[in-house]
mmCIF file of C-alpha atoms and ligand atoms in Angstrom:
data_model
loop_
_atom_site.group_PDB
_atom_site.id
_atom_site.type_symbol
_atom_site.label_atom_id
_atom_site.label_comp_id
_atom_site.label_asym_id
_atom_site.label_seq_id
_atom_site.Cartn_x
_atom_site.Cartn_y
_atom_site.Cartn_z
ATOM 1 C CA MET A 1 119.445 -5.797 133.704
ATOM 2 C CA SER A 2 123.194 -5.928 133.019
ATOM 3 C CA LYS A 3 125.935 -4.110 134.952
ATOM 4 C CA SER A 4 126.302 -1.435 132.275
ATOM 5 C CA ASN A 5 122.545 -0.938 131.813
ATOM 6 C CA HIS A 6 121.906 0.228 135.337
ATOM 7 C CA TRP A 7 124.535 2.941 134.855
ATOM 8 C CA SER A 8 122.947 3.827 131.505
ATOM 9 C CA GLU A 9 119.614 4.252 133.319
ATOM 10 C CA TYR A 10 121.328 6.507 135.843
ATOM 11 C CA TRP A 11 122.972 8.743 133.217
ATOM 12 C CA LYS A 12 119.735 8.825 131.212
ATOM 13 C CA SER A 13 118.000 10.344 134.256
ATOM 14 C CA GLY A 14 119.904 13.576 133.521
ATOM 15 C CA VAL A 15 122.674 13.917 136.074
ATOM 16 C CA GLN A 16 126.145 15.321 135.496
ATOM 17 C CA THR A 17 127.999 13.554 138.316
ATOM 18 C CA SER A 18 127.804 10.343 140.269
ATOM 19 C CA LEU A 19 127.254 12.343 143.489
ATOM 20 C CA PRO A 20 124.423 14.664 142.392
ATOM 21 C CA SER A 21 123.365 15.718 145.879
ATOM 22 C CA ASP A 22 126.888 17.045 146.520
ATOM 23 C CA PHE A 23 127.857 18.100 142.969
ATOM 24 C CA LYS A 24 124.883 19.056 140.826
ATOM 25 C CA LYS A 25 126.497 21.107 138.036
ATOM 26 C CA ASN A 26 129.892 19.392 138.089
ATOM 27 C CA TYR A 27 132.673 18.555 140.556
ATOM 28 C CA ASP A 28 134.275 21.653 142.068
ATOM 29 C CA GLY A 29 136.651 22.699 144.864
ATOM 30 C CA GLU A 30 139.573 20.380 145.598
ATOM 31 C CA ILE A 31 138.462 17.888 142.921
ATOM 32 C CA TYR A 32 138.452 20.603 140.244
ATOM 33 C CA ALA A 33 141.841 21.830 141.523
ATOM 34 C CA PHE A 34 143.329 18.335 141.129
ATOM 35 C CA TRP A 35 142.289 18.260 137.445
ATOM 36 C CA GLU A 36 143.498 21.824 136.948
ATOM 37 C CA GLY A 37 146.963 20.680 138.041
ATOM 38 C CA ARG A 38 146.903 17.928 135.420
ATOM 39 C CA VAL A 39 145.997 20.342 132.609
ATOM 40 C CA ASP A 40 148.798 22.682 133.773
ATOM 41 C CA ASP A 41 151.215 19.878 132.835
ATOM 42 C CA LEU A 42 149.792 19.433 129.296
ATOM 43 C CA SER A 43 150.823 21.140 126.056
ATOM 44 C CA SER A 44 148.762 21.986 122.992
ATOM 45 C CA GLY A 45 148.428 18.947 120.754
ATOM 46 C CA ASP A 46 148.388 16.433 123.652
ATOM 47 C CA HIS A 47 145.766 13.689 123.698
ATOM 48 C CA VAL A 48 143.792 12.893 126.854
ATOM 49 C CA LEU A 49 141.573 9.877 127.553
ATOM 50 C CA ASP A 50 138.895 9.831 130.293
ATOM 51 C CA VAL A 51 137.897 6.258 131.170
ATOM 52 C CA CYS A 52 134.653 5.363 132.979
ATOM 53 C CA THR A 53 133.517 8.889 132.096
ATOM 54 C CA GLY A 54 129.805 8.521 132.983
ATOM 55 C CA ASN A 55 128.211 11.725 131.734
ATOM 56 C CA GLY A 56 131.662 13.144 131.009
ATOM 57 C CA ALA A 57 132.217 15.141 134.213
ATOM 58 C CA VAL A 58 136.018 14.962 134.229
ATOM 59 C CA ALA A 59 136.409 15.222 130.441
ATOM 60 C CA LEU A 60 134.296 18.397 130.578
ATOM 61 C CA ILE A 61 136.369 19.869 133.431
ATOM 62 C CA ILE A 62 139.576 19.176 131.502
ATOM 63 C CA SER A 63 138.123 20.673 128.329
ATOM 64 C CA GLU A 64 137.012 23.804 130.192
ATOM 65 C CA ILE A 65 140.417 24.298 131.848
ATOM 66 C CA ALA A 66 142.279 23.678 128.563
ATOM 67 C CA LEU A 67 140.145 26.413 126.941
ATOM 68 C CA GLN A 68 140.968 28.789 129.810
ATOM 69 C CA GLN A 69 144.657 27.991 129.341
ATOM 70 C CA ASN A 70 144.429 28.413 125.528
ATOM 71 C CA LYS A 71 145.613 24.842 125.006
ATOM 72 C CA SER A 72 144.291 22.791 122.116
ATOM 73 C CA ILE A 73 143.844 19.313 123.593
ATOM 74 C CA LYS A 74 142.185 16.307 121.957
ATOM 75 C CA ILE A 75 139.944 14.559 124.511
ATOM 76 C CA THR A 76 138.317 11.141 124.203
ATOM 77 C CA ALA A 77 135.893 9.896 126.871
ATOM 78 C CA ILE A 78 134.694 6.298 127.085
ATOM 79 C CA ASP A 79 132.234 4.335 129.173
ATOM 80 C CA ILE A 80 130.798 0.829 129.180
ATOM 81 C CA SER A 81 127.310 2.319 129.536
ATOM 82 C CA GLU A 82 125.338 4.753 127.360
ATOM 83 C CA ILE A 83 126.678 8.300 127.782
ATOM 84 C CA ASN A 84 123.814 10.825 127.733
ATOM 85 C CA THR A 85 125.294 13.192 125.136
ATOM 86 C CA GLU A 86 121.915 14.889 124.644
ATOM 87 C CA PHE A 87 121.934 15.927 128.311
ATOM 88 C CA ILE A 88 125.593 17.029 128.127
ATOM 89 C CA GLN A 89 124.903 19.199 125.079
ATOM 90 C CA LYS A 90 121.987 20.886 126.862
ATOM 91 C CA ASN A 91 123.828 21.325 130.155
ATOM 92 C CA VAL A 92 127.237 22.518 128.987
ATOM 93 C CA ALA A 93 128.566 25.216 126.631
ATOM 94 C CA GLN A 94 129.189 23.947 123.094
ATOM 95 C CA LYS A 95 132.808 25.122 123.046
ATOM 96 C CA VAL A 96 133.426 22.821 126.037
ATOM 97 C CA TRP A 97 131.662 19.604 124.910
ATOM 98 C CA SER A 98 132.550 19.913 121.233
ATOM 99 C CA GLN A 99 136.235 19.223 122.019
ATOM 100 C CA ILE A 100 135.350 15.759 123.360
ATOM 101 C CA ASP A 101 134.825 12.542 121.449
ATOM 102 C CA PHE A 102 132.390 10.487 123.569
ATOM 103 C CA ILE A 103 132.325 6.713 123.021
ATOM 104 C CA SER A 104 129.516 4.742 124.704
ATOM 105 C CA HIS A 105 129.305 0.951 125.128
ATOM 106 C CA CYS A 106 133.075 0.738 125.350
ATOM 107 C CA PRO A 107 134.343 -1.563 128.129
ATOM 108 C CA LEU A 108 137.848 -0.484 129.128
ATOM 109 C CA ALA A 109 139.151 -4.015 128.574
ATOM 110 C CA ASP A 110 138.027 -3.819 124.911
ATOM 111 C CA ILE A 111 139.061 -0.236 124.239
ATOM 112 C CA ALA A 112 141.541 -1.245 121.523
ATOM 113 C CA LYS A 113 138.512 -2.050 119.327
ATOM 114 C CA HIS A 114 137.401 1.600 119.591
ATOM 115 C CA VAL A 115 140.575 3.743 119.705
ATOM 116 C CA ASP A 116 144.039 3.387 118.201
ATOM 117 C CA ASP A 117 145.714 6.428 119.761
ATOM 118 C CA LYS A 118 148.459 6.822 122.371
ATOM 119 C CA TYR A 119 147.741 9.332 125.143
ATOM 120 C CA GLN A 120 149.846 11.785 127.110
ATOM 121 C CA LEU A 121 147.353 11.575 129.958
ATOM 122 C CA VAL A 122 144.747 8.970 130.941
ATOM 123 C CA VAL A 123 142.314 10.141 133.621
ATOM 124 C CA SER A 124 139.457 8.607 135.560
ATOM 125 C CA GLN A 125 137.293 9.460 138.510
ATOM 126 C CA TYR A 126 135.298 7.049 140.667
ATOM 127 C CA GLY A 127 135.866 4.657 137.783
ATOM 128 C CA LEU A 128 138.911 2.367 137.825
ATOM 129 C CA GLU A 129 137.788 0.687 141.036
ATOM 130 C CA TYR A 130 134.700 -0.542 139.143
ATOM 131 C CA THR A 131 136.911 -2.356 136.615
ATOM 132 C CA ASP A 132 139.034 -5.486 136.932
ATOM 133 C CA LEU A 133 142.534 -4.044 137.360
ATOM 134 C CA ASN A 134 144.051 -7.475 136.658
ATOM 135 C CA ILE A 135 143.075 -6.689 133.061
ATOM 136 C CA THR A 136 142.626 -2.923 132.859
ATOM 137 C CA ALA A 137 145.941 -1.812 134.466
ATOM 138 C CA GLU A 138 147.851 -3.288 131.528
ATOM 139 C CA VAL A 139 145.308 -1.994 129.014
ATOM 140 C CA ILE A 140 145.866 1.541 130.332
ATOM 141 C CA PHE A 141 149.638 1.110 130.404
ATOM 142 C CA ASN A 142 149.582 0.222 126.704
ATOM 143 C CA LEU A 143 147.475 3.321 125.886
ATOM 144 C CA ILE A 144 149.949 5.800 127.409
ATOM 145 C CA GLN A 145 153.058 7.253 125.736
ATOM 146 C CA PHE A 146 156.382 6.814 127.540
ATOM 147 C CA GLY A 147 156.694 9.709 130.009
ATOM 148 C CA GLY A 148 152.888 10.063 130.011
ATOM 149 C CA GLU A 149 150.672 9.893 133.087
ATOM 150 C CA LEU A 150 147.735 8.043 134.594
ATOM 151 C CA ALA A 151 145.881 10.324 137.047
ATOM 152 C CA PHE A 152 142.739 9.260 138.832
ATOM 153 C CA ILE A 153 140.515 9.871 141.815
ATOM 154 C CA SER A 154 138.982 6.834 143.451
ATOM 155 C CA HIS A 155 136.273 6.706 146.067
ATOM 156 C CA SER A 156 137.648 6.573 149.586
ATOM 157 C CA VAL A 157 136.605 3.910 152.105
ATOM 158 C CA ASP A 158 136.067 6.775 154.564
ATOM 159 C CA SER A 159 133.638 8.634 152.315
ATOM 160 C CA ASP A 160 129.990 9.018 153.284
ATOM 161 C CA VAL A 161 128.813 7.625 149.941
ATOM 162 C CA PHE A 162 129.355 4.034 151.135
ATOM 163 C CA LYS A 163 127.393 4.462 154.381
ATOM 164 C CA TYR A 164 124.620 6.153 152.407
ATOM 165 C CA MET A 165 124.573 3.456 149.722
ATOM 166 C CA GLN A 166 124.610 0.689 152.351
ATOM 167 C CA THR A 167 121.494 2.191 153.941
ATOM 168 C CA GLU A 168 119.855 2.482 150.499
ATOM 169 C CA GLN A 169 120.737 -1.151 149.796
ATOM 170 C CA SER A 170 119.063 -2.168 153.101
ATOM 171 C CA ILE A 171 115.939 -0.154 152.221
ATOM 172 C CA TYR A 172 115.701 -1.857 148.800
ATOM 173 C CA GLN A 173 116.099 -5.241 150.483
ATOM 174 C CA TRP A 174 113.452 -4.432 153.115
ATOM 175 C CA LEU A 175 110.926 -3.271 150.484
ATOM 176 C CA SER A 176 111.462 -6.539 148.700
ATOM 177 C CA ASP A 177 111.340 -8.697 151.876
ATOM 178 C CA ILE A 178 108.018 -7.280 153.073
ATOM 179 C CA GLY A 179 106.458 -8.002 149.669
ATOM 180 C CA ILE A 180 105.950 -4.509 148.249
ATOM 181 C CA ILE A 181 107.972 -5.057 145.065
ATOM 182 C CA SER A 182 106.295 -8.379 144.243
ATOM 183 C CA THR A 183 102.826 -6.897 144.906
ATOM 184 C CA LEU A 184 103.490 -4.002 142.513
ATOM 185 C CA SER A 185 104.910 -6.420 139.919
ATOM 186 C CA ASP A 186 101.737 -8.540 140.255
ATOM 187 C CA PHE A 187 99.603 -5.473 139.540
ATOM 188 C CA ILE A 188 101.761 -4.416 136.546
ATOM 189 C CA GLY A 189 101.600 -7.990 135.219
ATOM 190 C CA ALA A 190 97.757 -7.960 135.604
ATOM 191 C CA ARG A 191 97.860 -10.787 138.182
ATOM 192 C CA ILE A 192 95.973 -8.669 140.732
ATOM 193 C CA SER A 193 93.366 -5.917 140.342
ATOM 194 C CA ALA A 194 93.668 -2.265 141.443
ATOM 195 C CA ASN A 195 91.533 -3.127 144.462
ATOM 196 C CA GLY A 196 93.697 -6.151 145.265
ATOM 197 C CA LEU A 197 96.766 -3.923 145.027
ATOM 198 C CA LYS A 198 95.336 -1.349 147.454
ATOM 199 C CA ASN A 199 94.240 -3.961 150.010
ATOM 200 C CA THR A 200 97.530 -5.876 149.898
ATOM 201 C CA LEU A 201 99.625 -2.707 150.185
ATOM 202 C CA LEU A 202 97.520 -1.453 153.088
ATOM 203 C CA SER A 203 97.927 -4.727 154.951
ATOM 204 C CA ILE A 204 101.733 -4.752 154.318
ATOM 205 C CA VAL A 205 102.110 -1.138 155.484
ATOM 206 C CA GLU A 206 100.053 -1.790 158.648
ATOM 207 C CA LYS A 207 102.100 -4.868 159.577
ATOM 208 C CA ASN A 208 105.602 -3.484 158.851
ATOM 209 C CA GLN A 209 107.156 -0.422 160.459
ATOM 210 C CA PRO A 210 110.377 0.737 158.777
ATOM 211 C CA PRO A 211 113.488 0.190 160.959
ATOM 212 C CA ILE A 212 114.541 3.307 162.854
ATOM 213 C CA ASN A 213 117.720 3.895 160.808
ATOM 214 C CA PHE A 214 115.593 4.248 157.636
ATOM 215 C CA HIS A 215 113.652 7.200 159.060
ATOM 216 C CA GLY A 216 114.210 10.449 157.150
ATOM 217 C CA GLN A 217 116.029 8.701 154.267
ATOM 218 C CA THR A 218 115.099 10.278 150.907
ATOM 219 C CA LEU A 219 114.578 6.879 149.299
ATOM 220 C CA LEU A 220 112.093 5.794 152.000
ATOM 221 C CA ILE A 221 110.212 9.120 151.859
ATOM 222 C CA HIS A 222 109.934 8.726 148.083
ATOM 223 C CA TRP A 223 108.443 5.258 148.505
ATOM 224 C CA GLN A 224 106.112 6.335 151.311
ATOM 225 C CA LYS A 225 104.665 9.039 149.018
ATOM 226 C CA MET A 226 104.161 6.514 146.222
ATOM 227 C CA LEU A 227 102.443 3.996 148.549
ATOM 228 C CA THR A 228 100.180 6.663 150.057
ATOM 229 C CA MET A 229 99.157 7.746 146.553
ATOM 230 C CA LEU A 230 98.307 4.141 145.596
ATOM 231 C CA ILE A 231 96.385 3.385 148.795
ATOM 232 C CA LYS A 232 94.397 6.664 148.813
ATOM 233 C CA ASN A 233 93.451 7.012 145.135
ATOM 234 C CA ASN A 234 90.450 5.391 143.486
ATOM 235 C CA ASN A 235 90.794 2.285 141.295
ATOM 236 C CA HIS A 236 90.364 4.237 138.043
ATOM 237 C CA THR A 237 93.233 6.616 138.880
ATOM 238 C CA ILE A 238 95.471 3.724 139.910
ATOM 239 C CA LYS A 239 94.811 1.884 136.634
ATOM 240 C CA ASN A 240 95.842 5.053 134.754
ATOM 241 C CA GLU A 241 99.060 5.127 136.766
ATOM 242 C CA LYS A 242 100.142 1.660 135.573
ATOM 243 C CA ASP A 243 102.693 2.890 133.001
ATOM 244 C CA ASN A 244 104.238 5.327 135.483
ATOM 245 C CA LEU A 245 104.370 2.573 138.073
ATOM 246 C CA LYS A 246 106.173 0.299 135.612
ATOM 247 C CA LYS A 247 108.807 3.003 135.001
ATOM 248 C CA PHE A 248 109.102 3.604 138.756
ATOM 249 C CA ILE A 249 109.799 -0.098 139.400
ATOM 250 C CA GLU A 250 112.344 -0.276 136.558
ATOM 251 C CA ALA A 251 114.135 2.804 137.921
ATOM 252 C CA HIS A 252 114.015 1.229 141.402
ATOM 253 C CA LYS A 253 115.610 -2.014 140.143
ATOM 254 C CA ALA A 254 118.377 -0.076 138.315
ATOM 255 C CA ALA A 255 119.058 2.064 141.400
ATOM 256 C CA LYS A 256 119.282 -1.081 143.551
ATOM 257 C CA LEU A 257 121.884 -2.584 141.200
ATOM 258 C CA ARG A 258 123.833 0.682 141.315
ATOM 259 C CA ALA A 259 123.786 0.634 145.135
ATOM 260 C CA ASP A 260 124.996 -3.008 145.051
ATOM 261 C CA ASP A 261 127.805 -1.979 142.674
ATOM 262 C CA VAL A 262 128.938 0.930 144.874
ATOM 263 C CA VAL A 263 128.786 -1.123 148.099
ATOM 264 C CA GLN A 264 130.857 -3.873 146.432
ATOM 265 C CA VAL A 265 133.443 -1.253 145.403
ATOM 266 C CA GLY A 266 133.566 -0.035 149.026
ATOM 267 C CA GLN A 267 134.440 -3.581 150.118
ATOM 268 C CA LYS A 268 137.147 -3.757 147.427
ATOM 269 C CA LEU A 269 138.696 -0.445 148.541
ATOM 270 C CA SER A 270 138.930 -1.604 152.149
ATOM 271 C CA ASP A 271 141.873 -3.729 150.962
ATOM 272 C CA LYS A 272 144.797 -1.281 150.960
ATOM 273 C CA LYS A 273 146.386 -3.256 148.107
ATOM 274 C CA TRP A 274 143.338 -2.941 145.833
ATOM 275 C CA ASN A 275 145.340 -1.013 143.196
ATOM 276 C CA GLN A 276 148.660 -2.881 143.373
ATOM 277 C CA GLU A 277 148.248 -4.075 139.758
ATOM 278 C CA ILE A 278 148.948 -0.529 138.583
ATOM 279 C CA SER A 279 152.515 -0.611 139.908
ATOM 280 C CA SER A 280 152.908 -4.257 138.882
ATOM 281 C CA VAL A 281 152.438 -3.457 135.188
ATOM 282 C CA GLY A 282 155.250 -0.864 135.265
ATOM 283 C CA PHE A 283 153.828 2.479 136.406
ATOM 284 C CA ARG A 284 155.755 4.523 138.997
ATOM 285 C CA CYS A 285 153.633 6.244 141.658
ATOM 286 C CA LEU A 286 153.968 10.048 141.917
ATOM 287 C CA GLU A 287 151.043 10.814 144.230
ATOM 288 C CA ASP A 288 148.784 8.865 146.588
ATOM 289 C CA LYS A 289 146.739 11.009 148.986
ATOM 290 C CA PRO A 290 143.203 11.757 150.186
ATOM 291 C CA ILE A 291 141.164 14.576 148.689
ATOM 292 C CA ILE A 292 139.642 16.555 151.542
ATOM 293 C CA TYR A 293 136.732 18.587 150.193
ATOM 294 C CA GLN A 294 136.255 22.024 151.787
ATOM 295 C CA GLY A 295 138.685 21.057 154.518
ATOM 296 C CA THR A 296 136.305 18.511 156.106
ATOM 297 C CA ASN A 297 134.825 15.747 153.894
ATOM 298 C CA VAL A 298 136.898 12.969 152.360
ATOM 299 C CA ALA A 299 135.743 13.159 148.729
ATOM 300 C CA GLY A 300 138.114 10.521 147.441
ATOM 301 C CA HIS A 301 141.720 9.582 146.975
ATOM 302 C CA SER A 302 143.982 11.020 144.285
ATOM 303 C CA TYR A 303 146.656 9.006 142.493
ATOM 304 C CA ARG A 304 149.220 9.904 139.852
ATOM 305 C CA TYR A 305 151.420 7.385 138.065
ATOM 306 C CA ILE A 306 154.032 7.926 135.359
ATOM 307 C CA LYS A 307 154.954 5.467 132.596
HETATM 308 C C1 SAM B 401 130.670 6.042 139.628
HETATM 309 S S1 SAM B 401 130.544 6.251 137.912
HETATM 310 C C2 SAM B 401 131.719 7.559 137.648
HETATM 311 C C3 SAM B 401 131.403 8.433 136.466
HETATM 312 C C4 SAM B 401 132.251 9.711 136.319
HETATM 313 N N1 SAM B 401 133.636 9.432 136.099
HETATM 314 C C5 SAM B 401 132.075 10.625 137.502
HETATM 315 O O1 SAM B 401 133.051 10.869 138.233
HETATM 316 O O2 SAM B 401 130.961 11.144 137.702
HETATM 317 C C6 SAM B 401 131.358 4.816 137.311
HETATM 318 C C7 SAM B 401 131.279 4.641 135.805
HETATM 319 O O3 SAM B 401 132.174 3.582 135.415
HETATM 320 C C8 SAM B 401 131.608 2.917 134.317
HETATM 321 N N2 SAM B 401 132.269 1.608 134.198
HETATM 322 C C9 SAM B 401 132.217 0.590 135.099
HETATM 323 N N3 SAM B 401 132.952 -0.446 134.656
HETATM 324 C C10 SAM B 401 133.481 -0.068 133.463
HETATM 325 C C11 SAM B 401 134.329 -0.720 132.516
HETATM 326 N N4 SAM B 401 134.780 -1.959 132.742
HETATM 327 N N5 SAM B 401 134.674 -0.056 131.385
HETATM 328 C C12 SAM B 401 134.218 1.212 131.162
HETATM 329 N N6 SAM B 401 133.398 1.873 132.018
HETATM 330 C C13 SAM B 401 133.044 1.241 133.158
HETATM 331 C C14 SAM B 401 130.136 2.850 134.659
HETATM 332 O O4 SAM B 401 129.337 2.608 133.521
HETATM 333 C C15 SAM B 401 129.907 4.238 135.266
HETATM 334 O O5 SAM B 401 129.464 5.151 134.297
#
């Protein structure tokens, strides 16, 4: 599975944001307020580009605010992965999504193949840190009109998402190390029978207690339910579950790659100079500060640069 495919799998699952347990419908509070400030600065006729859009969260916020402010803004939203436009159209009012041109399978480095516009404002959220700024900082610079702005929110090294994802990564690794993933793959690939599956899983579960820091984690609970179902059901029922099990394992592999991606980004952000390329290509920094959500949680870091 490639880097973009695991994000495609994630967006296909029908989520609006990359932090669905905190922001189900869309980002709100201080994050919404940051984007509101950016739309305040726009005029009718301006073009906006949202890069690393995912399922379009920020593009949709900007579209909604522009409508409230009676501004006619052209919005383009791109992502390297497959944007789930079907989900967006079901989840969001038509007048909001219909103002946005979504472009899937568009790596930021290759964006010139997909768009030939110049933008007043380029935005991104939890996105630029996933790209190679040695390449993409200049790409963005070339997309912006003189006097235009790059505004983005990155993850923050202090945010809980990294601790959470690190624990998830350890759970994925543990499930693999104790042989659960390979046993399920053997059953899916018809290398062991339903009875063989049950006996092997039972023996693995009896021999391996999950480490204490995994207790109560949603991911582990999810797996425990699945394993209990497989061990307790009869062979006929388990055979009928094979297709579901295959999907479950595929989703598990995609989620593991996503956790790896996020943890790697956390390591990148721990270098305070992670975004120095942006200034190096000619942008001037206007804002560089943490976003404190509801006065307590660090939800990210906001940056504004002018060309
Ligand atoms: C954490 S998600 C953020 C999505 C959305 N902006 C949000 O705030 O919910 C990161 C997104 O960046 C995309 N991405 C990563 N590298 C990219 C690249 N080089 N070009 C375009 N998109 C990229 C991924 O496919 C993924 O959808």
